[in-house]
Coordinates of C-alpha atoms and ligand atoms in Angstrom, one line a residue:
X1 CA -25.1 33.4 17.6
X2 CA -25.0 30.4 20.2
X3 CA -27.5 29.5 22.5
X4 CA -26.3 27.1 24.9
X5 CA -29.5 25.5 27.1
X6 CA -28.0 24.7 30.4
X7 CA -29.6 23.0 33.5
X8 CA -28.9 23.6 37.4
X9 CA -27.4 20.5 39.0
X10 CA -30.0 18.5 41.0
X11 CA -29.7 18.6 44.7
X12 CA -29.8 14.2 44.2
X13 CA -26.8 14.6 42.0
X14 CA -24.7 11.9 44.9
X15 CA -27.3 9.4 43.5
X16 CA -26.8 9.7 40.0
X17 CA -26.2 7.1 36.8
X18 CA -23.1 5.1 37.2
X19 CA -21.4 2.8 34.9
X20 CA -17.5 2.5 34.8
X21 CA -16.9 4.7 37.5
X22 CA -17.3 3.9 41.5
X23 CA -19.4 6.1 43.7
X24 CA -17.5 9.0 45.1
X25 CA -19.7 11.7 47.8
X26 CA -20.4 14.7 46.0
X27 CA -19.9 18.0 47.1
X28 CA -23.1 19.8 45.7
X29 CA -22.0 23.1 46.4
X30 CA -18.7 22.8 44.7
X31 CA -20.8 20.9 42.2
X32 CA -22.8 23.8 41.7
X33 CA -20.0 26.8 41.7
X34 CA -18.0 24.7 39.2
X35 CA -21.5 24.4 37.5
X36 CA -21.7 28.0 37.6
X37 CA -18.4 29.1 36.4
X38 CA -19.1 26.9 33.6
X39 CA -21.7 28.7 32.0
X40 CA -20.6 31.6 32.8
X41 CA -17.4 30.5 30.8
X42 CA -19.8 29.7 27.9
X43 CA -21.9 33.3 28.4
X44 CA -17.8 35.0 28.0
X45 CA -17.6 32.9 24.5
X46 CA -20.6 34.8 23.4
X47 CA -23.3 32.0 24.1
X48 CA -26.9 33.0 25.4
X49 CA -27.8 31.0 27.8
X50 CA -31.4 29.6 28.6
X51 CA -30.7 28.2 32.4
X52 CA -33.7 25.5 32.7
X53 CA -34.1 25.5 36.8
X54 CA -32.9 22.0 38.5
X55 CA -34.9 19.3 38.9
X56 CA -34.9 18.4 42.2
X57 CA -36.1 14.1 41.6
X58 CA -33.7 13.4 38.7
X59 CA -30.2 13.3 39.6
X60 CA -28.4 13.4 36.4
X61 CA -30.3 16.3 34.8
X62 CA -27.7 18.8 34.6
X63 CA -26.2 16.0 31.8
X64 CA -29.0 17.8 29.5
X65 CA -26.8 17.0 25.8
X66 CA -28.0 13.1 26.8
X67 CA -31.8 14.7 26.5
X68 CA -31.8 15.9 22.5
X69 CA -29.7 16.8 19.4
X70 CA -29.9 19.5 17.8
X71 CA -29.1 20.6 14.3
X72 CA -29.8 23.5 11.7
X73 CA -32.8 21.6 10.5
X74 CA -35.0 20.2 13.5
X75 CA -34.4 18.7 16.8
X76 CA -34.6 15.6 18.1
X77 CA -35.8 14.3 21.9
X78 CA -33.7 11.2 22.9
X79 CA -35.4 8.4 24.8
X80 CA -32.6 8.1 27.6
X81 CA -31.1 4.7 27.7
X82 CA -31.9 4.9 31.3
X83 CA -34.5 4.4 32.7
X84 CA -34.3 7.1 35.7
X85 CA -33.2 9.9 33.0
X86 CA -35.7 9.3 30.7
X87 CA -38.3 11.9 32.7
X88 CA -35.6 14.8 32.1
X89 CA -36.8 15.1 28.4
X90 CA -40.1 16.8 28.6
X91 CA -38.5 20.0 29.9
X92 CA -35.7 19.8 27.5
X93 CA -38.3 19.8 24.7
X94 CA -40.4 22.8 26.1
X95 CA -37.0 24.9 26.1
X96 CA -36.5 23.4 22.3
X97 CA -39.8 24.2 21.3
X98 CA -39.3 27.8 20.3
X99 CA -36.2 27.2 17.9
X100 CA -36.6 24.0 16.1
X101 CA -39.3 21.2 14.5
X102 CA -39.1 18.8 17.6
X103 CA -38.5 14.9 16.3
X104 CA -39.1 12.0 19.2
X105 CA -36.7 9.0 19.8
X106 CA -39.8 6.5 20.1
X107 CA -39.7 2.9 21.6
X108 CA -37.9 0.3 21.4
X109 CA -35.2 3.2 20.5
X110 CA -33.0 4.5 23.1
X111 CA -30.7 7.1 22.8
X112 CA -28.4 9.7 24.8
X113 CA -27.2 12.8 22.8
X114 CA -23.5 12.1 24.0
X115 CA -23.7 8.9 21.8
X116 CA -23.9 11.4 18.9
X117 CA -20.9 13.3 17.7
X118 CA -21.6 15.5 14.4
X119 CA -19.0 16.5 12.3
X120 CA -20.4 18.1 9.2
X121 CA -23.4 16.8 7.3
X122 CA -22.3 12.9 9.4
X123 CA -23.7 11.9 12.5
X124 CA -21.5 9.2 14.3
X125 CA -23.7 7.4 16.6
X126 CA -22.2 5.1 19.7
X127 CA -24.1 1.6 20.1
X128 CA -23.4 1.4 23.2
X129 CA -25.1 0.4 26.7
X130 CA -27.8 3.6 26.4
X131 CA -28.3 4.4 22.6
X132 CA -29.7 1.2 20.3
X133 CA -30.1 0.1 16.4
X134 CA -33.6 1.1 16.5
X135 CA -33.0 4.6 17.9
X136 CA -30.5 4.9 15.4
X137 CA -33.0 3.7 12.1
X138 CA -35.0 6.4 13.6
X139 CA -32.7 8.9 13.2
X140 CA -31.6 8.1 9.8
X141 CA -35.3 7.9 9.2
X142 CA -36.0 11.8 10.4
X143 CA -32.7 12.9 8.7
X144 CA -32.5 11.8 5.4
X145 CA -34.2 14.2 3.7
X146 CA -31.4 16.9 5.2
X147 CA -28.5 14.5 3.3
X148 CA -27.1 13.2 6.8
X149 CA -25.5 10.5 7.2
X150 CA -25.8 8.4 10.2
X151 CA -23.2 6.2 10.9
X152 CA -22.9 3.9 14.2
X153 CA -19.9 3.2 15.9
X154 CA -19.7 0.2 18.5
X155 CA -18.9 1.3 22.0
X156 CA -17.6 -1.3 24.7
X157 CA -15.8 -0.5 28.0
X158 CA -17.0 3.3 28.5
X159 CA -19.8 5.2 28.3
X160 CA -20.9 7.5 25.5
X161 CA -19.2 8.0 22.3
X162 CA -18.1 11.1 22.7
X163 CA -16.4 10.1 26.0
X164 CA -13.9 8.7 23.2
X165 CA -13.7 10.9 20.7
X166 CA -15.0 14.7 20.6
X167 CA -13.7 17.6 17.9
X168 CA -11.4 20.1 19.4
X169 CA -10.6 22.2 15.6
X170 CA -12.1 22.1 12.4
X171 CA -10.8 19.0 11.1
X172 CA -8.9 17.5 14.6
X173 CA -10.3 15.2 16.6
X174 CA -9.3 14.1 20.4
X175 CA -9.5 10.5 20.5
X176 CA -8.4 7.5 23.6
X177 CA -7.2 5.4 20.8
X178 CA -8.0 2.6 23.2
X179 CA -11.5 3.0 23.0
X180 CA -12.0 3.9 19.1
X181 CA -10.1 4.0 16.4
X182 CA -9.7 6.9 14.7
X183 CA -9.6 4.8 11.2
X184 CA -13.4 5.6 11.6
X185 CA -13.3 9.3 11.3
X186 CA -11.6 9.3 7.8
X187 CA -8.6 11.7 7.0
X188 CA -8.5 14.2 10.1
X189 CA -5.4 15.3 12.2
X190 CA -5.5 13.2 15.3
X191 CA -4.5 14.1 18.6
X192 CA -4.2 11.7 20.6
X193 CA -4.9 11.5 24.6
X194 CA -2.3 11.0 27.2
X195 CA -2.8 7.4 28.0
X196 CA -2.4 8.2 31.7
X197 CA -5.7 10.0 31.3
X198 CA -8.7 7.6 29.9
X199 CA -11.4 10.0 30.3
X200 CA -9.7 13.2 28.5
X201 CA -11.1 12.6 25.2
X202 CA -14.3 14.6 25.6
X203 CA -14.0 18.8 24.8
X204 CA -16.2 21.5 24.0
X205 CA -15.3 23.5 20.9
X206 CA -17.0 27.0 20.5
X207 CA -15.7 29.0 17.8
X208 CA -11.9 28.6 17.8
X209 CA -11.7 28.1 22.0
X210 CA -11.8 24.7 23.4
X211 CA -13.6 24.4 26.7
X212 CA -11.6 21.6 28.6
X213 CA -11.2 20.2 32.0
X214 CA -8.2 21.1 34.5
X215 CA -8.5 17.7 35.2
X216 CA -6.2 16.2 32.3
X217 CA -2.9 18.5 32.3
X218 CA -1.0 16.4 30.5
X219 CA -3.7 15.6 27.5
X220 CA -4.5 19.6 27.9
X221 CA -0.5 20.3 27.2
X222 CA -0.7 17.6 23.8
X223 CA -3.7 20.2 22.5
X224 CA -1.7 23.7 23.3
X225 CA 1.3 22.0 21.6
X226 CA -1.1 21.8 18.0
X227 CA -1.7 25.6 19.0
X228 CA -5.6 24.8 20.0
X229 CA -6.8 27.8 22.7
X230 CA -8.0 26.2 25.8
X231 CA -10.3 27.7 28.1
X232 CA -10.1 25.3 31.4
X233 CA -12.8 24.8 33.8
X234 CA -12.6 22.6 36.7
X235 CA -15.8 20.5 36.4
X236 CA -14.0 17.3 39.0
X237 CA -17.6 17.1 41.0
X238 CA -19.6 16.3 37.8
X239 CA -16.4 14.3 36.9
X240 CA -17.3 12.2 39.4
X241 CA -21.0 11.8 38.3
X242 CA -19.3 10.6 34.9
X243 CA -19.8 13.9 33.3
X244 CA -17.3 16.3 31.8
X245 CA -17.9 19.3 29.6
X246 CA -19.9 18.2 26.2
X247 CA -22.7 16.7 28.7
X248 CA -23.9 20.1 30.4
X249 CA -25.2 22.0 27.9
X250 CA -27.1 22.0 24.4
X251 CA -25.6 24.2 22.0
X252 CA -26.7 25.5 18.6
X253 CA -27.1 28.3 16.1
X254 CA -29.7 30.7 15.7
Ligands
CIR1 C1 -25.2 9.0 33.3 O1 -24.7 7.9 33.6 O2 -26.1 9.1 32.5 C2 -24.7 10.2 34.0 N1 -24.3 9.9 35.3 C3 -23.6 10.9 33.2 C4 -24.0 11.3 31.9 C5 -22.9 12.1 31.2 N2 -23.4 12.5 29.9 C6 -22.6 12.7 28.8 O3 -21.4 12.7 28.9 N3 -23.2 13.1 27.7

């Protein structure tokens, strides 16, 4: 079974992170319904959830995958790249505590769980503006007696790696082939976005259904075409935060 740890969206959500994106208003109550039919989206694929309540001062912490990774083994609590999130991870780590060996990103390391995209026993890593070298030694550091491997993959022009590339079958991977190449990944099937649509690379996988956003019909059309089941959500508030669908929720096997 799944358990999916989600958070409520912060009531400061309008004054959240932003990188490559300009600031659009909010609307927190749509923000919140969407939030809402979200998880209930991942309850209907068989996920229990463990709703952490909002946090009212941090305004990206509904983003919690940027707060810890999780894996069979042990977990491990990220150090946010910034500075505003990094508060969000004590809670993250109480609601970890019960399933998993907690591991902590310590300084000088920085790192955001969307940076990391497992596939298998290999953990690619982003180097990008949030996640560093040293969070990354870290990691290889914690993991090596479980036989990971922990690769790092530069990022430049966007934000986390897995706003590139995310895995949307065993053995496919959506990739912006602008942003990474998928020479990187080694022999997969590749489906590429529709270049119309930068930020369509990131989707959530459960079991065999992909939960994607209504947002990118076109790249959305390009994965029912290679016969993947889509379950859309509209998530366009939390879009406009920078978020999309990997970012809200923590999921794992117990
Ligand atoms: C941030 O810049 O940190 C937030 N506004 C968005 C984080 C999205 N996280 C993710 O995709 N893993």
């Amino acid at each position: 079974m799944h358990i999916a740890i989600t958070r409520e969206v912060s009531p400061r959500i309008g004054q959240c992170e932003l990188t490559h994106l300009d600031r659009q208003p909010i609307d927190i109550e749509l923000a919140r319904a969407q939030h809402q039919q979200y998880t209930t989206c991942l309850a209907a694929l068989g996920c229990q959830l463990v709703q952490l309540p909002a946090e009212p001062a941090l305004p990206d912490s509904v983003f919690v995958e940027d707060t810890a990774v999780v894996l069979d083994e042990l977990a491990i609590i990220t150090r946010p790249g910034a500075d505003s999130r990094q508060p969000e991870t004590s809670s993250t780590a109480k609601a970890l505590e019960p399933y998993r060996t907690l591991w902590r990103i310590e300084a000088p390391g920085t790192l955001d769980g969307g940076d990391v995209l497992r596939i298998g026993k290999t953990l690619y890593v982003g180097l990008s503006t949030r996640t560093n070298q040293a969070a990354i030694d870290q990691m290889a550091a914690f993991l090596d007696p479980f036989e990971y491997t922990v690769q790092g993959v530069q990022v430049n022009g966007f934000l986390h790696l897995k706003s590139a590339v995310t895995q949307v079958a065993e053995d496919t991977l959506l990739i912006n082939p602008v942003w990474v190449t998928a020479a990187l990944f080694g022999d997969r099937t590749i489906i590429e976005i529709d270049p119309v649509e930068a930020y369509a690379a990131n989707a959530l996988l459960i079991g065999e259904t992909l939960i994607y956003p209504t947002s990118y019909p076109r790249t959305r059309q390009r994965l029912e075409q290679h016969s993947i089941k889509v379950q859309a959500v509209d998530v366009s508030e939390l879009i406009k935060a920078e978020g999309a669908v990997t970012c809200c929720s923590l999921l794992f096997r117990v």
